[in-house]
Coordinates of C-alpha atoms in Angstrom, one line a residue:
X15 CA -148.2 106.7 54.3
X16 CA -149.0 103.5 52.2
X17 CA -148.5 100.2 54.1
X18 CA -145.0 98.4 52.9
X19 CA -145.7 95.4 51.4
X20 CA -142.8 92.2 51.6
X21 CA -141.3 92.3 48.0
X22 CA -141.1 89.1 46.4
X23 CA -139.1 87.7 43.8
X24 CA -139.7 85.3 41.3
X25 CA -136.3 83.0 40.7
X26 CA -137.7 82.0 37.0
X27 CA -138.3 85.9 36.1
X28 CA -135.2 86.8 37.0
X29 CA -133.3 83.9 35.3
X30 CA -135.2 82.8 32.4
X31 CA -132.8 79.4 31.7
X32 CA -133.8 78.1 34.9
X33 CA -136.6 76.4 33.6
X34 CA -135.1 75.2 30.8
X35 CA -131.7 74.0 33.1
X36 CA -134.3 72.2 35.2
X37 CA -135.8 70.0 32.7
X38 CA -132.7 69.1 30.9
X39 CA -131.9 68.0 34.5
X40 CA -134.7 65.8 34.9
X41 CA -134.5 64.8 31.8
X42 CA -130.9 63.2 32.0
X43 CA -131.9 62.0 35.7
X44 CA -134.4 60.0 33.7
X45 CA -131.9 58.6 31.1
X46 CA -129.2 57.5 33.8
X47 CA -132.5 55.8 35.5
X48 CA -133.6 53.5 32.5
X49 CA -129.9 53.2 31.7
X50 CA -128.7 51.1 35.2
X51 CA -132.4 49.7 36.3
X52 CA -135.1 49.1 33.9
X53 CA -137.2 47.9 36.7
X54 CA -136.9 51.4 38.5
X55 CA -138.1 52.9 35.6
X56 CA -141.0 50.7 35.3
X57 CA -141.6 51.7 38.9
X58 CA -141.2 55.1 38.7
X59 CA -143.7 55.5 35.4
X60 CA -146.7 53.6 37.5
X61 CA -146.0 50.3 35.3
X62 CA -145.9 46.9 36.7
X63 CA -143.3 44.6 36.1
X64 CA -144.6 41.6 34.5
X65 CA -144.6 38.2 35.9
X66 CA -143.5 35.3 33.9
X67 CA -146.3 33.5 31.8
X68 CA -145.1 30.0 32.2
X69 CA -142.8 27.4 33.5
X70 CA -140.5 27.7 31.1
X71 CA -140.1 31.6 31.9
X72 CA -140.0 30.8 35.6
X73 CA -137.2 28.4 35.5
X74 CA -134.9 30.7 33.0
X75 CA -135.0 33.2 36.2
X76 CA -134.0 30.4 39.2
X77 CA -130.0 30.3 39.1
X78 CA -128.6 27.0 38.5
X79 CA -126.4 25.9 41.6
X80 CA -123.4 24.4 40.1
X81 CA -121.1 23.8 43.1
X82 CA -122.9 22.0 46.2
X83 CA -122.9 18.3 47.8
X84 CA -125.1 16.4 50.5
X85 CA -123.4 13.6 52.0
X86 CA -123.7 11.3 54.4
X87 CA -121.3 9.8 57.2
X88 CA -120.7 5.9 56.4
X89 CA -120.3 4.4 59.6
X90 CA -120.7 5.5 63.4
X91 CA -117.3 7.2 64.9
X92 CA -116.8 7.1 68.6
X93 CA -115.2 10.6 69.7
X94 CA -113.7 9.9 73.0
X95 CA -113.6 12.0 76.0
X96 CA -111.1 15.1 75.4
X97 CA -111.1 14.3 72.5
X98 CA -111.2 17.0 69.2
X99 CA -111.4 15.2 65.9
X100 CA -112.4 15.9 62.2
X101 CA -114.9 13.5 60.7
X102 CA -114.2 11.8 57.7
X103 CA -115.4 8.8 55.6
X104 CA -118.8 9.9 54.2
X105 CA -120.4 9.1 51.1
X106 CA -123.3 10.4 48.8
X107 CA -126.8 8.6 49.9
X108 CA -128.4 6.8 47.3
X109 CA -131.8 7.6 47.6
X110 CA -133.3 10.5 45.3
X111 CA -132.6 14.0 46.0
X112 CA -129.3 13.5 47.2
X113 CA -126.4 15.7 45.2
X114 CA -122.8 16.3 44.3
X115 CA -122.5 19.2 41.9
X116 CA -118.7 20.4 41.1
X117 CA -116.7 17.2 42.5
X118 CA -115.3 19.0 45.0
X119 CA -115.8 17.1 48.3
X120 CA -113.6 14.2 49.3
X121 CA -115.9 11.8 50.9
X122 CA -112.8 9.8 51.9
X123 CA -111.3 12.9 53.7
X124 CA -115.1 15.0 54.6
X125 CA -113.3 17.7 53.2
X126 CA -115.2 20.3 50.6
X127 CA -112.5 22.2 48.7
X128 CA -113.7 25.7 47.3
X129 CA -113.3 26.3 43.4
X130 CA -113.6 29.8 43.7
X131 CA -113.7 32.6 45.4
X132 CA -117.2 33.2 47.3
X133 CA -119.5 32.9 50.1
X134 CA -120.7 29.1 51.1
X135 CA -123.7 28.2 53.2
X136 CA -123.1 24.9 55.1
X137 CA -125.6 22.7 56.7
X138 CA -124.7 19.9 59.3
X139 CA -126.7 17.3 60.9
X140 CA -125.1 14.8 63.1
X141 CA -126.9 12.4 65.9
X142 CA -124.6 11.5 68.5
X143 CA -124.7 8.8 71.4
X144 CA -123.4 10.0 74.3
X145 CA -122.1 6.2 75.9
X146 CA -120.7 6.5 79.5
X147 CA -117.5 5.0 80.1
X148 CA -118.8 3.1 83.4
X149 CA -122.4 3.6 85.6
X150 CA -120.4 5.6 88.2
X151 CA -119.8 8.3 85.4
X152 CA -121.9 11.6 86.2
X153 CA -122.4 13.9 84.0
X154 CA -121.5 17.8 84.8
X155 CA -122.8 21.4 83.5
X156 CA -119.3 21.6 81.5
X157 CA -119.5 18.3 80.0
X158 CA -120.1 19.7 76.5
X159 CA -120.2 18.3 72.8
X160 CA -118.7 21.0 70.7
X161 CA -119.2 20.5 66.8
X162 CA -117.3 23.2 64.0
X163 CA -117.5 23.3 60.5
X164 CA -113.5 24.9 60.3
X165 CA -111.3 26.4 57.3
X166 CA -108.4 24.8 56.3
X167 CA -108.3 23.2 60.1
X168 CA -107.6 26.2 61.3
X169 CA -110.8 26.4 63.8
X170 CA -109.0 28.9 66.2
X171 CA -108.1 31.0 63.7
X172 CA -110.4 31.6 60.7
X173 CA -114.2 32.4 61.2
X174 CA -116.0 28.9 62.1
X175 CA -119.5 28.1 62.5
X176 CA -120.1 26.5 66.1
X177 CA -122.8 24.5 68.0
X178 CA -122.1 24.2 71.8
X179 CA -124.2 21.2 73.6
X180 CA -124.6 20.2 76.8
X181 CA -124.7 16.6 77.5
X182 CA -126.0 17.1 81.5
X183 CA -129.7 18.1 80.3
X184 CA -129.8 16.0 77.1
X185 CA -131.1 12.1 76.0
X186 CA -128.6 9.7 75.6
X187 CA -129.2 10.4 71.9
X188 CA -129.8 13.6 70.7
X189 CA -129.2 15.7 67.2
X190 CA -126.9 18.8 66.6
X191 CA -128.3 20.6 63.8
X192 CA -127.1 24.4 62.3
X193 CA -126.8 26.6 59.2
X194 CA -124.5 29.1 58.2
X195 CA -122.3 30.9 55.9
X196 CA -118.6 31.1 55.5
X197 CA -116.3 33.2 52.8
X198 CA -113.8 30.8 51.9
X199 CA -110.7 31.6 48.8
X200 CA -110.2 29.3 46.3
X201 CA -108.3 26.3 47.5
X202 CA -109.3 26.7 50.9
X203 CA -111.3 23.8 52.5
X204 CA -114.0 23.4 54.8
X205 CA -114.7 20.3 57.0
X206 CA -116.4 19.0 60.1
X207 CA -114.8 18.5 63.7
X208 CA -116.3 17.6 66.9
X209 CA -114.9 18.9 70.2
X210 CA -115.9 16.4 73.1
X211 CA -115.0 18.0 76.3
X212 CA -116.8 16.1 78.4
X213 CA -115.5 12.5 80.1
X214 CA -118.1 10.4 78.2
X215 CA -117.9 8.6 74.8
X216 CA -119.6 10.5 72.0
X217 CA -120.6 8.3 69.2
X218 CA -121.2 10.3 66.2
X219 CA -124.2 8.0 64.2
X220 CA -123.8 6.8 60.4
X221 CA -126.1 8.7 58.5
X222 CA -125.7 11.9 60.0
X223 CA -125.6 15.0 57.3
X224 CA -123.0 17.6 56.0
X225 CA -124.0 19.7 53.0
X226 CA -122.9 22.7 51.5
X227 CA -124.0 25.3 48.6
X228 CA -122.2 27.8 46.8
X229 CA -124.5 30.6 46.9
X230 CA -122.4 34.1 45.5
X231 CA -119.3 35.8 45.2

């Protein structure tokens, strides 16, 4: 008796518009491809993507910021112990590089009001003096200098960017620097405040920065 060979079957012979089914697949795969990403389909056909020639080309690519500030705070504001306030009274340096795109931040006020609906990056900067209120004053592990960038006031309840210090292993002066990013609505504000929960004198410098960018929806 003949040995039993395994029977195969070929899918094609058996359903000649396979083939034919298949490349019209591809085919359209490739359409919808060049249709939504041009850049994929440069990929995908072993092209590179080519780089701009010259400055000119390179700028028309970098988005234009049109809603941002830097400011500055005007004069020194002492934040007493126990004390949580919202700084106010800044103004726009005067020395190159500094901005104020979209008139939207009330230097009298420190309050940025949003224009639109998106997603903000804010920057903050502020040297602080911590003064003690006599020589007897010692300083503790929960004296702390707590500093907020908060929406609408509302620190406790809206998202807020934070920076938690402690006075007991710091200099008498000393700089609280973070980054971050908030969603605000339009009409919504953002502004600084400083929590000092600590029995000491915080003086928050002139000078110090607060700067914000508009960087999507």
């Amino acid at each position: 008796m003949p040995p039993r060979r395994n029977a195969y079957i070929n899918p094609c012979q058996t359903n000649p518009h396979s083939i034919i089914d298949l490349k019209a697949a591809e085919k359209r795969a490739d359409e919808l491809v060049s249709e939504k990403c041009s850049a994929c389909q440069e990929a995908v056909n072993g092209s590179r993507i080519r780089a701009p020639q010259d400055e000119a080309e390179v700028l028309s690519h970098v988005p234009r910021i049109s809603v941002g500030f830097h400011m500055r705070l005007r004069r020194n504001i002492v934040v007493s112990g126990k004390t949580f306030m919202e700084l106010k009274t800044f103004h726009q340096p005067f020395a190159g590089g500094a901005f104020h795109r979209g008139d939207t931040f009330n230097a009298r006020s420190g309050r940025f009001a949003a224009p639109t609906d998106g997603i903000y990056q804010f920057s903050l900067n502020l040297h602080i003096r911590a003064k003690k209120k006599s020589r007897r004053s010692n300083l503790k592990k929960r004296d702390t200098i707590n500093t907020q960038v908060c929406i609408d006031s509302l620190c406790q309840n809206f998202a807020s960017l934070k920076h938690y210090t402690g006075l007991e292993s710091n200099s008498k002066v000393f700089t609280v620097s973070f980054t971050g990013f908030l969603e605000l609505k339009v009409g919504q504000y953002a502004s600084v405040y400083v929590d000092n929960a600590s029995n000491l004198n915080a003086v928050v410098q002139s000078g110090s920065d607060f700067t914000g960018l508009l960087i999507g929806s």
